[in-house]
Amino acid sequence: MADAVLDIQGLSKSFGALVVTDNVSLDVRANEIHALIGPNGAGKSTLIGQIAGTIRPDHGEIRLGGENMLGLSAAARAKRGLGRTFQVSSLIPEYSALRNVMLAAQGRQGQSFRFFRSVLADRSLTESAQAMLEQVGLGDRGNVRAAELSHGERRRLEIAAALALRPKIFLLDEPMAGMGPDGAKSLTSFLDGLRAEAPILLVEHDMDAVFALADRISVLVYGRIIATGTVEEIRKHPEVRRAYLGDEA
Amino acid sequence: MSREGVFNLVFAALFLGAVLLAEAMGESFYVTLATRVAILALAATGLNIALGLGGLVSFGHAAFFGLGGYVAGILAVHAFEGAPLLFGLPGTKSMPVIWVAATIASVLLAAIIGAISLRTSGVYFIMITLAFAQMAFFFAVSWPAYGGEDGLSFYVRNAFPGLDTLKPLPFFAVCAALLGLALLFFDRLARSRFGAALQAARQNEVRLAAVGVNPFPVRLLAFVISAAVTGLAGALFADLNRFVSPSMLSWHLSGELIVLIILGGVGRLFGPLVGATLYVGFEYALGGLTDRWQLFLGLVLLGVVLFARGGLVGLIAGRARHG
Amino acid sequence: MPAALILEQLLNGLQLGVMLFLMAAGLTLIFGVMGLINLAHGALYMVGAFACATVAAWTGSFWLGLVASLAAAAIAGALVEVLVIRRLYDRDHLDQVLATFALILIFSESVRWLFGSFPLYLNIPALLQGAVPLPGGSQYPVYRLAIIGAGLLVAAGLFLLIGKTRLGMRIRAGESDREMIAALGVDIRLLYTIVFALGAALAGLAGALVGALQSVQVGMGEPVLILAFVVIVIGGIGSIRGALVGALIVGVVDTMGRALLPSLLSAFFGPSAAASVGAALASILIYLVMALVLAVRPRGLFPATA
C-alpha cells in the first residue's frame, strides 16, 4: 500500500506445532482507525507483541512509515514512532501522572543520559506533559500517584503517554477494557478525535466502540485474517458471522 | 523543605557536631569510629545507586570494595618498598592518585561483571553477582604476593596534600568531604533524567521500553557508577585500617552493605549514612555489653524487614515522594 | 596422577556431590514451590549437625543422633516458617535475602551462646568405621561410601515422593501455579510448612553426616550454602533432577579440580606457583562452570518452570 503508515505483510508465528499467527497481512492508512477484532484465543495478543517488538515473528515484514521494524527492540520501535498502550495498564506506579507522561516526553527527546539537571525543573518535559494530560482530560490530576488513579484515569494516562511520543501510529490494546458505559462513551469520542494526531490500530472487544469508530475492520480467527473491510461489509460477511455466531442460516 | 530534607540536615549537623565534640574532648577513638561510619556510608551510597534507585540486588558489591582496597594497598606497598609495579610504573602514596586508580579499576571490573550479569534478572542476577565476588575473594586468598589469606599491611597512611592524614580529624574530614560529594551526586542523579529512567526501569521496565528507552544501557551505567563509588570507599577503608585482606571481598561484606541500606532506608539519600551509624553504633554500643550483639542485630534487622520496610528514614520522614 | 588416587578423588567428589544434593534439593523445592530465596538453609544444616553431636554424645549412639538431627532441623524449619518465612512469600527478593540473612545471624549467635565457640566432635559410628580396598590398591573409608549410598537413597526417595505421592503431586502443582491450587482447596499454608520442614530436614541430615567427617561448629553451613546455590542455578531452579545433576557436577568438578589442577599446572609453572595458582583456579572453577552454563542455558540445565 502506497500510503500505508503501518504495513504488515505475511506475518507468521508458530510455537512448536501450534500456528498462532498465520500469514497475517494488514495495513493502516493515514487518518484511519483500523480495528482488529476476533474471538478469544484468536491470537490478537501475539500479533500485537510482534508489531510492538516483544515477540519475534518467524516470517513476514513490518514497516512503519516505510521503515523496516524487524529486528528492532520494543524501545527502538517506540523511538521510531510506535505509540502503544497496554491491555492491562502498565505505568510507573510510584510516579505521579505528570511524571509518567514526562517519562514519555523524555523518551521522545532521547536524552536520558543527563545526570545533573532535575527533571521537575525541566520545562520542556513538564510543560509538554501537562499539555498531554489536558488533552486526555487529566489536567488537574497531574500530581496524583499513578497507583492511586481510577481505572479509567489510568487508561487515559496511558494514552497521554502515547501522545507524548508524537507517534506515527497508535497501537491501542483494548482501551475500553473495564470501562463503564459513561467512561466508554467519552473515551470513544476522544479516540475519534485522536485519529487526527496519528492513525490508530485499535484492538477491541467492545463492538459498540468498534462500529462507531472504525473506518476499516480486520477480523482475526485462529491466527488468520478472515476478512478486512468497512463496518457494513464486515457486519454482513458470512465467515465473520460464522466465527462469532456459529453456524446459522 | 520536606520532612526528609529537615531530617537529613539535622542528622548531618548532629553527626558532624558529635565528631567535633569528640575531638575537642580528646576522644580520638570516636573520631576514628565516625570515619569508619563515613566510609561504610560511602560504600553503601554507591550500592544505593544500583540497588535503591535501580532495583539491582547486587550481592557482590564487595568485589568493588575489596578491589578499591587492594589497589590502595598494593600501590602503597610498592611505594613504600620502592619496587615498581607492572610495566615499571611506580607505586604511590598519594591519596588522590590512589582514588583515581581505585575508581578506574572498579569501573573496568564493573563494566565486565555488569555486561554479563545484567543479561539476567531476579535470583539469577543475585547469584551471578555473588559468584563474581566469590571469584575475586578466592583469587585474593590464593594470591601469595599480596598477603593471601592473611592480608596486606602497609605501615604509613597515604598522603593528602596539605593535611596530616595520620591524625584522626583530618582523615575524617577527607572521608566526610568525599561522602558529602557522593551524597550531592546521588541527589542530583536521582532527580535527573538518568535517574528517572533508572527508577522507571526498576518499577516497570516494559513501560520504559514502550516510551523508547532501552533499559539495559541505563542499568549498566548505573551499575558501573555504583561500583566506582563503592570502590573509592574501599580505598579509603584500606587507608583507615592500613590493612587490606580478602575479608573486604567476602559475601558477608556484600550482605552488610545491603543491611546498611535497609536499616537506613532503601533508595533514600541519607539511608546509607543513617544505616551505617546504626550498624556501627550497634556494634560498639552493644558489643561492649555482650559478645552476642550480632544476635540483636539480626533481630533488629528482621524487625525492620518485616515491619519497618522503609528503614529509619522511612519511619521518620514517611514514604518517599517522587513528585 | 595414579589411577588409584584419581578413583579416590572421584569418590570424594561423589560424596561432596551427594551432600550438596541434600542441601540443594531443599533449596530448590523451597524456591520452586514458594518462590523464596532462603539464605538460612546453611543455619539449618548447622542445627542438624549440633543436634546429632549433642544427642550422640549424650546417648552414645550415632544413629539416635541422626534421628535427632532430622527432628531438630525439621522442627526448627517448621517454627521458622510459621513465625518468619510465611510473611515473606509476597515480598520481593531483596526482603527475602535480608530477612533470611538476619536469620543466619540469629541462628549463629544463638548456637554460639548455647554451645560456645569451640567445635563439637562427632564420632563415626563403629559400624561404619574402617576402610575398604579399592581397585588400584588404595583404601577408602567405609563412612564416605555410606554417605554416598545414603545420599543416593534419599534422592531415590525424593523422586518417589515428588513423582508418586499425593504430596508430591501437590508440590508439583504448586510449582506451576500457586494461586490455582489454593483456589482448588489445597491447604497452601500447611503445604508450604511441610515443604520447608522437609527441606530443613534434608539440610540437617547433611550437616549431621558431614559433622562426623569435619568438626561441628558455628558457621559450618555457610560455604556449603553458597555451593548449594551454585548447584541450583546450574541445575535449574525448582528441579530435583537438576539439583542432583548439578550437585554431582559441582562436587566432582570442585574435588577433581583441587586435586588435579596443581599437578597439571606444575608442567607450566614452578611447584609453588602451581600450588597457589592451582588452588585459586580450583576455587574459582565451579563459578566459571556456573557462568558457562548460564551463558548457554540461562535458566539452568533442567528448568522446572517455563
mmCIF file of C-alpha atoms in Angstrom, chain B residues 51 57 59 120-124 126-128 130-132 134-136 138-139 142-144 251-252 255-256 258-259 262 266 291-299 301-302 304-307 309, chain C residues 31 37 39 84 87-88 91-95 97-99 101-106 109-110 112-113 117 222 225-226 229-230 233 237 276-277 279-280 283-284 287-288 290-291 294 298-300:
data_model
loop_
_atom_site.group_PDB
_atom_site.id
_atom_site.type_symbol
_atom_site.label_atom_id
_atom_site.label_comp_id
_atom_site.label_asym_id
_atom_site.label_seq_id
_atom_site.Cartn_x
_atom_site.Cartn_y
_atom_site.Cartn_z
ATOM 1 C CA LEU B 51 20.052 -1.148 44.485
ATOM 2 C CA VAL B 57 20.079 -6.531 44.055
ATOM 3 C CA PHE B 59 25.111 -9.475 46.232
ATOM 4 C CA THR B 120 19.883 -11.951 33.838
ATOM 5 C CA SER B 121 17.374 -10.820 36.394
ATOM 6 C CA GLY B 122 15.791 -11.850 39.653
ATOM 7 C CA VAL B 123 17.500 -14.552 41.644
ATOM 8 C CA TYR B 124 19.892 -15.310 38.773
ATOM 9 C CA ILE B 126 21.715 -12.090 42.707
ATOM 10 C CA MET B 127 23.542 -15.388 42.238
ATOM 11 C CA ILE B 128 25.785 -14.309 39.421
ATOM 12 C CA LEU B 130 27.619 -13.244 44.229
ATOM 13 C CA ALA B 131 29.585 -15.658 42.072
ATOM 14 C CA PHE B 132 31.793 -12.935 40.642
ATOM 15 C CA GLN B 134 33.386 -15.093 45.282
ATOM 16 C CA MET B 135 35.794 -15.458 42.392
ATOM 17 C CA ALA B 136 37.515 -12.266 43.442
ATOM 18 C CA PHE B 138 39.207 -16.794 46.300
ATOM 19 C CA PHE B 139 41.612 -15.140 43.922
ATOM 20 C CA SER B 142 45.201 -17.713 46.871
ATOM 21 C CA TRP B 143 47.482 -14.990 45.568
ATOM 22 C CA PRO B 144 50.523 -15.070 47.829
ATOM 23 C CA TRP B 251 29.925 -12.161 50.713
ATOM 24 C CA HIS B 252 29.417 -11.168 54.312
ATOM 25 C CA GLY B 255 25.413 -8.607 52.753
ATOM 26 C CA GLU B 256 26.436 -5.958 55.271
ATOM 27 C CA ILE B 258 22.753 -4.277 51.823
ATOM 28 C CA VAL B 259 21.921 -4.365 55.537
ATOM 29 C CA ILE B 262 17.894 -1.385 54.568
ATOM 30 C CA VAL B 266 16.393 1.837 50.595
ATOM 31 C CA ASP B 291 29.519 -10.727 72.714
ATOM 32 C CA ARG B 292 26.164 -11.731 71.324
ATOM 33 C CA TRP B 293 25.464 -8.342 69.751
ATOM 34 C CA GLN B 294 25.000 -9.880 66.311
ATOM 35 C CA LEU B 295 22.007 -11.769 67.660
ATOM 36 C CA PHE B 296 20.312 -8.490 68.484
ATOM 37 C CA LEU B 297 21.391 -7.033 65.170
ATOM 38 C CA GLY B 298 19.732 -9.979 63.472
ATOM 39 C CA LEU B 299 16.550 -9.442 65.441
ATOM 40 C CA LEU B 301 17.181 -6.378 61.004
ATOM 41 C CA LEU B 302 14.408 -8.949 60.890
ATOM 42 C CA VAL B 304 12.974 -3.777 60.082
ATOM 43 C CA VAL B 305 12.412 -6.025 57.082
ATOM 44 C CA LEU B 306 9.121 -7.347 58.359
ATOM 45 C CA PHE B 307 7.634 -4.250 59.954
ATOM 46 C CA ARG B 309 10.167 -1.595 55.452
ATOM 47 C CA PHE C 31 12.311 -21.706 45.691
ATOM 48 C CA ILE C 37 15.286 -17.422 48.434
ATOM 49 C CA LEU C 39 19.778 -17.919 52.921
ATOM 50 C CA VAL C 84 9.008 -15.572 59.836
ATOM 51 C CA ARG C 87 5.421 -13.264 55.858
ATOM 52 C CA LEU C 88 7.959 -13.185 53.072
ATOM 53 C CA ARG C 91 7.758 -9.802 49.273
ATOM 54 C CA ASP C 92 10.444 -9.103 46.746
ATOM 55 C CA HIS C 93 13.740 -10.945 46.646
ATOM 56 C CA LEU C 94 15.594 -8.186 48.433
ATOM 57 C CA ASP C 95 13.396 -8.544 51.500
ATOM 58 C CA VAL C 97 17.534 -12.101 51.169
ATOM 59 C CA LEU C 98 17.722 -9.670 54.064
ATOM 60 C CA ALA C 99 15.275 -11.462 56.331
ATOM 61 C CA PHE C 101 20.363 -13.135 56.255
ATOM 62 C CA ALA C 102 19.071 -11.854 59.589
ATOM 63 C CA LEU C 103 18.043 -15.414 60.449
ATOM 64 C CA ILE C 104 21.605 -16.570 59.799
ATOM 65 C CA LEU C 105 22.845 -14.066 62.369
ATOM 66 C CA ILE C 106 20.179 -15.069 64.858
ATOM 67 C CA GLU C 109 24.726 -16.354 67.601
ATOM 68 C CA SER C 110 22.105 -18.419 69.398
ATOM 69 C CA ARG C 112 27.244 -19.881 69.845
ATOM 70 C CA TRP C 113 25.523 -18.753 73.016
ATOM 71 C CA SER C 117 32.731 -21.116 70.089
ATOM 72 C CA GLU C 222 27.965 -21.120 55.014
ATOM 73 C CA LEU C 225 25.178 -22.799 51.304
ATOM 74 C CA ILE C 226 26.976 -20.844 48.625
ATOM 75 C CA PHE C 229 23.071 -22.006 45.425
ATOM 76 C CA VAL C 230 25.546 -22.533 42.610
ATOM 77 C CA VAL C 233 21.426 -22.263 39.448
ATOM 78 C CA ILE C 237 15.659 -23.726 39.987
ATOM 79 C CA SER C 276 48.859 -21.287 44.624
ATOM 80 C CA VAL C 277 47.552 -20.636 41.118
ATOM 81 C CA ALA C 279 44.334 -23.539 44.410
ATOM 82 C CA ALA C 280 42.975 -20.196 43.195
ATOM 83 C CA SER C 283 38.176 -22.388 43.970
ATOM 84 C CA ILE C 284 37.021 -20.311 41.059
ATOM 85 C CA TYR C 287 31.812 -20.335 39.439
ATOM 86 C CA LEU C 288 33.237 -20.404 35.948
ATOM 87 C CA MET C 290 28.104 -21.752 36.534
ATOM 88 C CA ALA C 291 28.738 -18.717 34.349
ATOM 89 C CA LEU C 294 24.085 -19.685 32.396
ATOM 90 C CA PRO C 298 20.032 -19.016 31.108
ATOM 91 C CA ARG C 299 17.517 -20.986 33.185
ATOM 92 C CA GLY C 300 19.871 -23.815 34.138
#
